[in-house]
Amino acid sequence: MARMLSGIKPTGQLHLGNYIGALKHFVEYQDEYDMFTFIANLHCITVPQDPQELQKNLHDCVALYLACGLDPKRSTIFLQTDVKEHAQLGYIMCCHTYMGELNRMTQFKDKQAKGETNLSGGLYTYPALMAADILLYDPDYVPVGEDQKQHVELTRDVAERMNHRYGDLFKVPEPLIAKVGARIMSLSDPDRKMSKSDETNKGCIYLLDPLNAARKKIMSAKTDSLGVVHYDPENQPGISNLMQILSSLSNDRPFAEIEQEFAGKGYGDFKRAVADAVCATLEQIQNRYAEICASDLIETTLKEGAERASVLAAEKLSKVQKAIGMEIL
Ligand code: AMP
Ligand code: TRP
């Protein structure tokens, strides 16, 4: 079975866009791949964090991934800092990455260009740590969004460089970019992505939103004056976004079928159907979330995950240190 590895950097509350665009796919990947999923808490602190908020985000992130169907029996789920080899190999990777390469990474460059001050050294060397995260486990694939592709390419370059210099140390992984990953748009401004940086809070449905609040957001979603349920993102972005949500939450039901069902009906009926589907999904996730929080599942998952991951990570780190000539015995 091919191996897949992914790191999740929880930087806020998870929302419906995250669920449809990312979490749902992770759950599906478990059937096809030997999955390694870790919570990238070392990466979180490359920007300033409020300690209490960070801890809550990390906890909720694990709980929600489990609630959405990530299965600790089939996937190896762990916290990055529970496997110390990440930081250690991260440092070694940093010593094998050129500053010229780090200077080219767009994520850092963008922040710098925006004039953000007090950027940390950790943020600058972040891609070297990410290379270590990946190369410790010899995965075949790394599923990432478009914004992270450059980091996986850097990982490949550094892996090839070290393989060339020290002999075969690492498998060179492939990035896996979701094909046409549904892009869920803001409910209040359907020309923009649904995102946690939504100031009005009307356009974004959080997975832990009370059901009546979620329903209200759908019912007041921005539409148009055409009055037909038709998939046309250009001219009917609001309606098309709601159709995308409904389709994704009902086994990728074809748009034509949805158009047919709502032909001759008003937007009110259509929105109610979308709200029902969203609320049914949220209710299931939230019930499971509450059960998980009341149990010791998070603790046992992270403990067992770290144990499993540590075996591979320790073996890899030792192989690398030996090859470099860093070990004495
Ligand atoms: P972020 O919340 O931006 O860190 O993204 C985490 C994951 O969720 C990434 O894989 C994104 O591609 C996915 N994602 C975030 N927002 C959306 C959205 N509005 N629609 C679809 N996928 C999204
Ligand atoms: N950098 C990724 C992000 O911002 C998170 C991440 C850290 C990651 N290490 C990784 C993703 C290793 C894939 C593989 O989302």
mmCIF file of C-alpha atoms and ligand atoms in Angstrom:
data_model
loop_
_atom_site.group_PDB
_atom_site.id
_atom_site.type_symbol
_atom_site.label_atom_id
_atom_site.label_comp_id
_atom_site.label_asym_id
_atom_site.label_seq_id
_atom_site.Cartn_x
_atom_site.Cartn_y
_atom_site.Cartn_z
ATOM 1 C CA MET A 1 0.000 0.000 0.000
ATOM 2 C CA ALA A 2 1.425 3.384 -0.963
ATOM 3 C CA ARG A 3 2.047 5.742 1.937
ATOM 4 C CA MET A 4 0.605 9.238 2.242
ATOM 5 C CA LEU A 5 1.648 11.877 4.736
ATOM 6 C CA SER A 6 0.022 15.134 5.601
ATOM 7 C CA GLY A 7 0.588 17.843 8.167
ATOM 8 C CA ILE A 8 -2.217 19.997 9.449
ATOM 9 C CA LYS A 9 -1.502 23.434 10.836
ATOM 10 C CA PRO A 10 -4.524 24.477 12.886
ATOM 11 C CA THR A 11 -4.640 28.241 12.794
ATOM 12 C CA GLY A 12 -8.267 28.756 13.741
ATOM 13 C CA GLN A 13 -11.602 27.054 13.939
ATOM 14 C CA LEU A 14 -12.382 24.569 11.176
ATOM 15 C CA HIS A 15 -15.197 25.527 8.808
ATOM 16 C CA LEU A 16 -17.381 23.973 6.122
ATOM 17 C CA GLY A 17 -14.836 24.902 3.401
ATOM 18 C CA ASN A 18 -12.146 22.947 5.254
ATOM 19 C CA TYR A 19 -14.514 19.998 5.601
ATOM 20 C CA ILE A 20 -15.568 19.830 1.954
ATOM 21 C CA GLY A 21 -12.183 20.867 0.529
ATOM 22 C CA ALA A 22 -9.872 18.854 2.768
ATOM 23 C CA LEU A 23 -11.173 16.737 5.671
ATOM 24 C CA LYS A 24 -13.621 14.690 3.618
ATOM 25 C CA HIS A 25 -10.822 13.688 1.247
ATOM 26 C CA PHE A 26 -8.542 12.638 4.102
ATOM 27 C CA VAL A 27 -11.207 10.291 5.324
ATOM 28 C CA GLU A 28 -11.513 8.792 1.836
ATOM 29 C CA TYR A 29 -7.727 8.457 1.430
ATOM 30 C CA GLN A 30 -7.623 6.099 4.433
ATOM 31 C CA ASP A 31 -9.079 3.338 2.284
ATOM 32 C CA GLU A 32 -6.421 3.646 -0.379
ATOM 33 C CA TYR A 33 -3.273 4.643 1.484
ATOM 34 C CA ASP A 34 -1.213 3.991 4.560
ATOM 35 C CA MET A 35 -1.990 7.419 6.019
ATOM 36 C CA PHE A 36 0.202 9.441 8.360
ATOM 37 C CA THR A 37 -1.453 12.613 9.623
ATOM 38 C CA PHE A 38 0.146 14.875 12.156
ATOM 39 C CA ILE A 39 -0.740 18.143 13.841
ATOM 40 C CA ALA A 40 2.053 20.548 12.962
ATOM 41 C CA ASN A 41 2.338 22.383 16.270
ATOM 42 C CA LEU A 42 5.989 23.348 15.620
ATOM 43 C CA HIS A 43 4.828 25.121 12.466
ATOM 44 C CA CYS A 44 2.054 26.908 14.388
ATOM 45 C CA ILE A 45 4.533 28.837 16.522
ATOM 46 C CA THR A 46 6.379 30.341 13.554
ATOM 47 C CA VAL A 47 3.906 33.204 14.030
ATOM 48 C CA PRO A 48 2.875 34.621 17.439
ATOM 49 C CA GLN A 49 0.123 32.633 19.176
ATOM 50 C CA ASP A 50 -1.982 33.125 22.242
ATOM 51 C CA PRO A 51 -1.139 30.041 24.399
ATOM 52 C CA GLN A 52 -4.691 29.278 25.494
ATOM 53 C CA GLU A 53 -6.102 29.754 22.054
ATOM 54 C CA LEU A 54 -3.398 27.611 20.471
ATOM 55 C CA GLN A 55 -4.030 24.791 22.910
ATOM 56 C CA LYS A 56 -7.757 24.908 22.250
ATOM 57 C CA ASN A 57 -7.226 24.938 18.481
ATOM 58 C CA LEU A 58 -4.901 21.934 18.645
ATOM 59 C CA HIS A 59 -7.344 20.000 20.807
ATOM 60 C CA ASP A 60 -10.372 20.856 18.664
ATOM 61 C CA CYS A 61 -8.487 20.057 15.509
ATOM 62 C CA VAL A 62 -7.749 16.492 16.649
ATOM 63 C CA ALA A 63 -11.281 16.070 17.990
ATOM 64 C CA LEU A 64 -12.865 17.329 14.770
ATOM 65 C CA TYR A 65 -10.676 15.233 12.486
ATOM 66 C CA LEU A 66 -11.698 12.190 14.499
ATOM 67 C CA ALA A 67 -15.328 13.337 14.510
ATOM 68 C CA CYS A 68 -15.261 13.671 10.726
ATOM 69 C CA GLY A 69 -14.108 10.091 10.332
ATOM 70 C CA LEU A 70 -10.340 9.931 10.572
ATOM 71 C CA ASP A 71 -9.845 6.509 12.116
ATOM 72 C CA PRO A 72 -6.914 5.889 14.474
ATOM 73 C CA LYS A 73 -7.034 2.175 13.614
ATOM 74 C CA ARG A 74 -6.408 2.853 9.951
ATOM 75 C CA SER A 75 -4.379 6.084 10.153
ATOM 76 C CA THR A 76 -1.363 7.070 12.205
ATOM 77 C CA ILE A 77 -2.369 10.329 13.882
ATOM 78 C CA PHE A 78 0.087 12.192 16.089
ATOM 79 C CA LEU A 79 1.318 15.508 17.444
ATOM 80 C CA GLN A 80 4.528 16.742 15.809
ATOM 81 C CA THR A 81 6.309 17.545 19.104
ATOM 82 C CA ASP A 82 5.589 14.043 20.455
ATOM 83 C CA VAL A 83 8.079 12.747 17.887
ATOM 84 C CA LYS A 84 11.262 14.651 18.718
ATOM 85 C CA GLU A 85 12.976 13.567 15.506
ATOM 86 C CA HIS A 86 11.037 16.223 13.560
ATOM 87 C CA ALA A 87 12.940 19.067 15.230
ATOM 88 C CA GLN A 88 16.234 17.211 15.042
ATOM 89 C CA LEU A 89 16.024 16.245 11.375
ATOM 90 C CA GLY A 90 14.585 19.724 10.760
ATOM 91 C CA TYR A 91 17.853 21.227 11.909
ATOM 92 C CA ILE A 92 19.852 18.865 9.691
ATOM 93 C CA MET A 93 17.633 19.781 6.728
ATOM 94 C CA CYS A 94 18.170 23.443 7.481
ATOM 95 C CA CYS A 95 21.912 22.858 7.145
ATOM 96 C CA HIS A 96 21.343 21.310 3.710
ATOM 97 C CA THR A 97 19.020 24.004 2.369
ATOM 98 C CA TYR A 98 20.484 27.100 0.755
ATOM 99 C CA MET A 99 19.395 30.557 1.843
ATOM 100 C CA GLY A 100 18.800 31.262 -1.844
ATOM 101 C CA GLU A 101 16.172 28.508 -1.859
ATOM 102 C CA LEU A 102 14.468 29.817 1.282
ATOM 103 C CA ASN A 103 14.501 33.323 -0.161
ATOM 104 C CA ARG A 104 12.456 32.088 -3.102
ATOM 105 C CA MET A 105 9.630 30.592 -1.036
ATOM 106 C CA THR A 106 6.548 32.639 -1.831
ATOM 107 C CA GLN A 107 4.858 32.273 1.547
ATOM 108 C CA PHE A 108 7.713 34.052 3.301
ATOM 109 C CA LYS A 109 8.270 36.465 0.445
ATOM 110 C CA ASP A 110 4.587 37.487 0.448
ATOM 111 C CA LYS A 111 4.618 38.303 4.143
ATOM 112 C CA GLN A 112 7.802 40.290 3.707
ATOM 113 C CA ALA A 113 6.423 42.130 0.699
ATOM 114 C CA LYS A 114 3.314 43.074 2.679
ATOM 115 C CA GLY A 115 5.661 44.902 5.007
ATOM 116 C CA GLU A 116 4.957 42.636 7.994
ATOM 117 C CA THR A 117 7.600 43.262 10.598
ATOM 118 C CA ASN A 118 9.172 41.028 13.233
ATOM 119 C CA LEU A 119 8.964 37.912 11.076
ATOM 120 C CA SER A 120 10.659 35.067 12.951
ATOM 121 C CA GLY A 121 13.648 32.951 11.964
ATOM 122 C CA GLY A 122 11.358 29.966 12.403
ATOM 123 C CA LEU A 123 9.044 31.249 9.703
ATOM 124 C CA TYR A 124 11.977 31.680 7.352
ATOM 125 C CA THR A 125 13.332 28.139 7.881
ATOM 126 C CA TYR A 126 9.858 26.544 8.039
ATOM 127 C CA PRO A 127 10.239 24.797 4.655
ATOM 128 C CA ALA A 128 13.323 22.924 5.925
ATOM 129 C CA LEU A 129 11.298 21.645 8.888
ATOM 130 C CA MET A 130 8.517 20.667 6.517
ATOM 131 C CA ALA A 131 11.056 18.695 4.456
ATOM 132 C CA ALA A 132 12.048 16.822 7.621
ATOM 133 C CA ASP A 133 8.382 16.144 8.489
ATOM 134 C CA ILE A 134 7.982 14.466 5.157
ATOM 135 C CA LEU A 135 11.290 12.678 4.651
ATOM 136 C CA LEU A 136 11.246 10.986 8.079
ATOM 137 C CA TYR A 137 8.516 8.647 6.832
ATOM 138 C CA ASP A 138 9.362 7.933 3.172
ATOM 139 C CA PRO A 139 5.854 8.690 1.912
ATOM 140 C CA ASP A 140 4.944 8.238 -1.755
ATOM 141 C CA TYR A 141 2.486 11.156 -1.763
ATOM 142 C CA VAL A 142 1.964 14.398 0.103
ATOM 143 C CA PRO A 143 -1.526 15.883 -0.445
ATOM 144 C CA VAL A 144 -1.297 19.664 -0.285
ATOM 145 C CA GLY A 145 -3.080 22.752 -1.504
ATOM 146 C CA GLU A 146 -1.609 24.828 -4.300
ATOM 147 C CA ASP A 147 0.071 27.164 -1.772
ATOM 148 C CA GLN A 148 2.162 24.337 -0.324
ATOM 149 C CA LYS A 149 3.320 22.789 -3.592
ATOM 150 C CA GLN A 150 6.486 24.845 -3.664
ATOM 151 C CA HIS A 151 7.465 23.488 -0.245
ATOM 152 C CA VAL A 152 7.073 19.906 -1.414
ATOM 153 C CA GLU A 153 9.196 20.706 -4.441
ATOM 154 C CA LEU A 154 11.898 22.084 -2.170
ATOM 155 C CA THR A 155 11.635 18.869 -0.145
ATOM 156 C CA ARG A 156 12.283 16.877 -3.303
ATOM 157 C CA ASP A 157 15.314 19.011 -4.192
ATOM 158 C CA VAL A 158 16.897 18.664 -0.756
ATOM 159 C CA ALA A 159 16.176 14.915 -0.681
ATOM 160 C CA GLU A 160 17.848 14.447 -4.060
ATOM 161 C CA ARG A 161 20.791 16.567 -2.997
ATOM 162 C CA MET A 162 21.350 14.507 0.137
ATOM 163 C CA ASN A 163 20.802 11.197 -1.658
ATOM 164 C CA HIS A 164 23.464 12.234 -4.129
ATOM 165 C CA ARG A 165 25.897 13.308 -1.472
ATOM 166 C CA TYR A 166 25.462 10.573 1.135
ATOM 167 C CA GLY A 167 23.889 7.625 -0.708
ATOM 168 C CA ASP A 168 20.243 6.607 -0.753
ATOM 169 C CA LEU A 169 18.698 8.145 2.352
ATOM 170 C CA PHE A 170 15.216 9.252 1.348
ATOM 171 C CA LYS A 171 12.356 8.362 -0.913
ATOM 172 C CA VAL A 172 11.601 11.386 -3.127
ATOM 173 C CA PRO A 173 7.852 12.096 -2.635
ATOM 174 C CA GLU A 174 5.286 13.450 -5.080
ATOM 175 C CA PRO A 175 2.929 16.290 -4.207
ATOM 176 C CA LEU A 176 -0.715 15.343 -4.693
ATOM 177 C CA ILE A 177 -2.828 18.351 -5.584
ATOM 178 C CA ALA A 178 -6.552 17.692 -5.346
ATOM 179 C CA LYS A 179 -7.969 17.539 -8.875
ATOM 180 C CA VAL A 180 -10.830 19.989 -8.940
ATOM 181 C CA GLY A 181 -11.145 20.345 -5.193
ATOM 182 C CA ALA A 182 -14.452 22.054 -4.592
ATOM 183 C CA ARG A 183 -13.774 25.613 -3.604
ATOM 184 C CA ILE A 184 -16.486 26.730 -1.222
ATOM 185 C CA MET A 185 -17.206 30.430 -1.345
ATOM 186 C CA SER A 186 -18.349 32.860 1.320
ATOM 187 C CA LEU A 187 -22.136 32.878 1.805
ATOM 188 C CA SER A 188 -22.266 36.646 2.121
ATOM 189 C CA ASP A 189 -19.740 37.412 -0.622
ATOM 190 C CA PRO A 190 -19.693 34.482 -3.085
ATOM 191 C CA ASP A 191 -16.829 35.968 -5.080
ATOM 192 C CA ARG A 192 -14.504 35.257 -2.155
ATOM 193 C CA LYS A 193 -13.392 31.975 -0.599
ATOM 194 C CA MET A 194 -15.128 30.884 2.591
ATOM 195 C CA SER A 195 -12.500 31.633 5.169
ATOM 196 C CA LYS A 196 -12.007 32.131 8.868
ATOM 197 C CA SER A 197 -10.774 35.672 8.170
ATOM 198 C CA ASP A 198 -14.362 36.621 7.304
ATOM 199 C CA GLU A 199 -14.984 39.686 9.483
ATOM 200 C CA THR A 200 -18.761 39.721 9.348
ATOM 201 C CA ASN A 201 -19.023 36.051 10.410
ATOM 202 C CA LYS A 202 -22.057 35.710 8.148
ATOM 203 C CA GLY A 203 -20.260 34.109 5.248
ATOM 204 C CA CYS A 204 -18.514 31.277 7.071
ATOM 205 C CA ILE A 205 -20.094 28.235 8.713
ATOM 206 C CA TYR A 206 -17.917 26.745 11.435
ATOM 207 C CA LEU A 207 -18.178 23.032 12.136
ATOM 208 C CA LEU A 208 -19.015 23.862 15.752
ATOM 209 C CA ASP A 209 -21.604 26.566 14.955
ATOM 210 C CA PRO A 210 -24.951 26.018 16.723
ATOM 211 C CA LEU A 211 -27.330 24.465 14.170
ATOM 212 C CA ASN A 212 -29.801 27.368 14.233
ATOM 213 C CA ALA A 213 -26.971 29.839 13.555
ATOM 214 C CA ALA A 214 -25.761 27.735 10.621
ATOM 215 C CA ARG A 215 -29.295 27.545 9.234
ATOM 216 C CA LYS A 216 -29.663 31.313 9.508
ATOM 217 C CA LYS A 217 -26.427 31.875 7.602
ATOM 218 C CA ILE A 218 -27.637 29.662 4.743
ATOM 219 C CA MET A 219 -31.082 31.232 4.657
ATOM 220 C CA SER A 220 -29.563 34.705 4.383
ATOM 221 C CA ALA A 221 -26.898 33.708 1.860
ATOM 222 C CA LYS A 222 -26.493 36.155 -0.986
ATOM 223 C CA THR A 223 -28.170 35.018 -4.233
ATOM 224 C CA ASP A 224 -29.345 36.904 -7.329
ATOM 225 C CA SER A 225 -32.536 38.101 -8.957
ATOM 226 C CA LEU A 226 -32.680 35.476 -11.742
ATOM 227 C CA GLY A 227 -34.837 33.123 -9.710
ATOM 228 C CA VAL A 228 -33.627 29.833 -11.236
ATOM 229 C CA VAL A 229 -31.558 27.161 -9.542
ATOM 230 C CA HIS A 230 -28.896 26.770 -12.179
ATOM 231 C CA TYR A 231 -25.182 26.023 -11.971
ATOM 232 C CA ASP A 232 -23.421 29.028 -13.454
ATOM 233 C CA PRO A 233 -20.583 30.263 -11.182
ATOM 234 C CA GLU A 234 -19.980 33.280 -13.377
ATOM 235 C CA ASN A 235 -23.486 34.767 -13.398
ATOM 236 C CA GLN A 236 -24.992 33.058 -10.343
ATOM 237 C CA PRO A 237 -22.086 32.660 -7.916
ATOM 238 C CA GLY A 238 -24.245 32.480 -4.780
ATOM 239 C CA ILE A 239 -26.651 29.841 -6.089
ATOM 240 C CA SER A 240 -23.791 27.857 -7.653
ATOM 241 C CA ASN A 241 -21.953 27.856 -4.338
ATOM 242 C CA LEU A 242 -25.029 26.553 -2.502
ATOM 243 C CA MET A 243 -25.420 23.872 -5.192
ATOM 244 C CA GLN A 244 -21.791 22.888 -4.689
ATOM 245 C CA ILE A 245 -22.354 22.593 -0.939
ATOM 246 C CA LEU A 246 -25.526 20.533 -1.382
ATOM 247 C CA SER A 247 -23.888 18.262 -3.941
ATOM 248 C CA SER A 248 -20.761 17.684 -1.819
ATOM 249 C CA LEU A 249 -22.848 16.809 1.233
ATOM 250 C CA SER A 250 -25.099 14.409 -0.661
ATOM 251 C CA ASN A 251 -22.588 12.014 -2.257
ATOM 252 C CA ASP A 252 -21.636 14.379 -5.078
ATOM 253 C CA ARG A 253 -25.142 14.476 -6.444
ATOM 254 C CA PRO A 254 -25.035 15.785 -10.038
ATOM 255 C CA PHE A 255 -25.913 19.448 -10.544
ATOM 256 C CA ALA A 256 -28.425 18.540 -13.280
ATOM 257 C CA GLU A 257 -30.381 16.468 -10.775
ATOM 258 C CA ILE A 258 -30.485 19.365 -8.305
ATOM 259 C CA GLU A 259 -31.586 21.768 -11.065
ATOM 260 C CA GLN A 260 -34.388 19.388 -11.971
ATOM 261 C CA GLU A 261 -35.605 18.991 -8.409
ATOM 262 C CA PHE A 262 -35.870 22.761 -7.916
ATOM 263 C CA ALA A 263 -37.135 23.744 -11.358
ATOM 264 C CA GLY A 264 -40.063 26.144 -10.911
ATOM 265 C CA LYS A 265 -39.497 26.467 -7.150
ATOM 266 C CA GLY A 266 -38.274 29.544 -5.308
ATOM 267 C CA TYR A 267 -34.882 30.133 -3.710
ATOM 268 C CA GLY A 268 -36.496 29.700 -0.285
ATOM 269 C CA ASP A 269 -37.224 26.007 -0.908
ATOM 270 C CA PHE A 270 -33.770 25.476 -2.310
ATOM 271 C CA LYS A 271 -32.037 27.184 0.614
ATOM 272 C CA ARG A 272 -34.071 25.109 3.072
ATOM 273 C CA ALA A 273 -32.809 21.933 1.385
ATOM 274 C CA VAL A 274 -29.216 23.186 1.597
ATOM 275 C CA ALA A 275 -29.690 24.168 5.243
ATOM 276 C CA ASP A 276 -31.132 20.700 6.015
ATOM 277 C CA ALA A 277 -28.115 19.001 4.442
ATOM 278 C CA VAL A 278 -25.629 21.265 6.238
ATOM 279 C CA CYS A 279 -27.388 20.864 9.589
ATOM 280 C CA ALA A 280 -27.553 17.075 9.228
ATOM 281 C CA THR A 281 -23.807 16.980 8.572
ATOM 282 C CA LEU A 282 -22.967 19.385 11.404
ATOM 283 C CA GLU A 283 -25.214 17.539 13.826
ATOM 284 C CA GLN A 284 -23.474 14.259 13.147
ATOM 285 C CA ILE A 285 -20.022 15.828 13.494
ATOM 286 C CA GLN A 286 -20.983 17.711 16.661
ATOM 287 C CA ASN A 287 -22.506 14.668 18.359
ATOM 288 C CA ARG A 288 -19.393 12.665 17.632
ATOM 289 C CA TYR A 289 -17.225 15.602 18.760
ATOM 290 C CA ALA A 290 -19.008 15.714 22.121
ATOM 291 C CA GLU A 291 -18.541 11.950 22.589
ATOM 292 C CA ILE A 292 -14.862 12.223 21.706
ATOM 293 C CA CYS A 293 -14.279 15.124 24.088
ATOM 294 C CA ALA A 294 -15.914 13.157 26.901
ATOM 295 C CA SER A 295 -13.797 10.066 26.216
ATOM 296 C CA ASP A 296 -10.076 9.403 26.288
ATOM 297 C CA LEU A 297 -9.913 8.871 22.526
ATOM 298 C CA ILE A 298 -7.753 11.936 21.844
ATOM 299 C CA GLU A 299 -5.208 10.831 24.417
ATOM 300 C CA THR A 300 -5.016 7.224 23.247
ATOM 301 C CA THR A 301 -4.976 8.210 19.571
ATOM 302 C CA LEU A 302 -2.058 10.602 20.013
ATOM 303 C CA LYS A 303 -0.185 8.187 22.267
ATOM 304 C CA GLU A 304 -0.489 5.239 19.905
ATOM 305 C CA GLY A 305 0.160 7.445 16.871
ATOM 306 C CA ALA A 306 3.359 8.853 18.369
ATOM 307 C CA GLU A 307 4.543 5.362 19.277
ATOM 308 C CA ARG A 308 4.042 4.101 15.746
ATOM 309 C CA ALA A 309 5.553 7.169 14.096
ATOM 310 C CA SER A 310 8.541 7.229 16.460
ATOM 311 C CA VAL A 311 9.729 3.807 15.330
ATOM 312 C CA LEU A 312 10.085 4.962 11.720
ATOM 313 C CA ALA A 313 11.373 8.424 12.647
ATOM 314 C CA ALA A 314 14.094 7.125 14.980
ATOM 315 C CA GLU A 315 15.312 4.664 12.391
ATOM 316 C CA LYS A 316 15.479 7.339 9.704
ATOM 317 C CA LEU A 317 17.226 9.928 11.863
ATOM 318 C CA SER A 318 19.859 7.444 12.932
ATOM 319 C CA LYS A 319 20.484 6.405 9.331
ATOM 320 C CA VAL A 320 20.918 10.062 8.310
ATOM 321 C CA GLN A 321 23.216 10.950 11.217
ATOM 322 C CA LYS A 322 25.385 7.905 10.511
ATOM 323 C CA ALA A 323 25.610 8.717 6.814
ATOM 324 C CA ILE A 324 26.632 12.299 7.560
ATOM 325 C CA GLY A 325 29.283 11.082 10.023
ATOM 326 C CA MET A 326 27.699 12.704 13.054
ATOM 327 C CA GLU A 327 27.598 9.601 15.261
ATOM 328 C CA ILE A 328 30.620 8.219 17.084
ATOM 329 C CA LEU A 329 29.692 4.605 17.812
HETATM 330 P P1 AMP B 1 -6.700 26.748 5.676
HETATM 331 O O1 AMP B 1 -7.900 26.818 6.562
HETATM 332 O O2 AMP B 1 -6.658 27.878 4.692
HETATM 333 O O3 AMP B 1 -5.415 26.546 6.415
HETATM 334 O O4 AMP B 1 -6.870 25.438 4.751
HETATM 335 C C1 AMP B 1 -6.833 24.131 5.247
HETATM 336 C C2 AMP B 1 -7.338 23.189 4.160
HETATM 337 O O5 AMP B 1 -8.729 23.435 3.856
HETATM 338 C C3 AMP B 1 -6.594 23.319 2.828
HETATM 339 O O6 AMP B 1 -6.415 22.018 2.275
HETATM 340 C C4 AMP B 1 -7.529 24.121 1.949
HETATM 341 O O7 AMP B 1 -7.401 23.794 0.597
HETATM 342 C C5 AMP B 1 -8.911 23.728 2.481
HETATM 343 N N1 AMP B 1 -9.826 24.889 2.364
HETATM 344 C C6 AMP B 1 -9.769 26.048 3.086
HETATM 345 N N2 AMP B 1 -10.775 26.892 2.726
HETATM 346 C C7 AMP B 1 -11.487 26.257 1.766
HETATM 347 C C8 AMP B 1 -12.648 26.603 0.990
HETATM 348 N N3 AMP B 1 -13.282 27.761 1.155
HETATM 349 N N4 AMP B 1 -13.091 25.703 0.091
HETATM 350 C C9 AMP B 1 -12.468 24.524 -0.086
HETATM 351 N N5 AMP B 1 -11.378 24.131 0.605
HETATM 352 C C10 AMP B 1 -10.885 24.976 1.523
HETATM 353 N N1 TRP B 2 2.946 23.791 5.830
HETATM 354 C C1 TRP B 2 1.676 23.123 5.853
HETATM 355 C C2 TRP B 2 0.543 24.185 5.891
HETATM 356 O O1 TRP B 2 0.791 25.342 6.135
HETATM 357 C C3 TRP B 2 1.561 22.197 7.030
HETATM 358 C C4 TRP B 2 2.642 21.168 7.029
HETATM 359 C C5 TRP B 2 3.705 21.112 7.868
HETATM 360 C C6 TRP B 2 2.729 20.043 6.156
HETATM 361 N N2 TRP B 2 4.474 19.991 7.583
HETATM 362 C C7 TRP B 2 3.900 19.337 6.539
HETATM 363 C C8 TRP B 2 1.947 19.574 5.102
HETATM 364 C C9 TRP B 2 4.295 18.172 5.876
HETATM 365 C C10 TRP B 2 2.338 18.414 4.441
HETATM 366 C C11 TRP B 2 3.507 17.721 4.813
HETATM 367 O O2 TRP B 2 -0.603 23.835 5.703
#
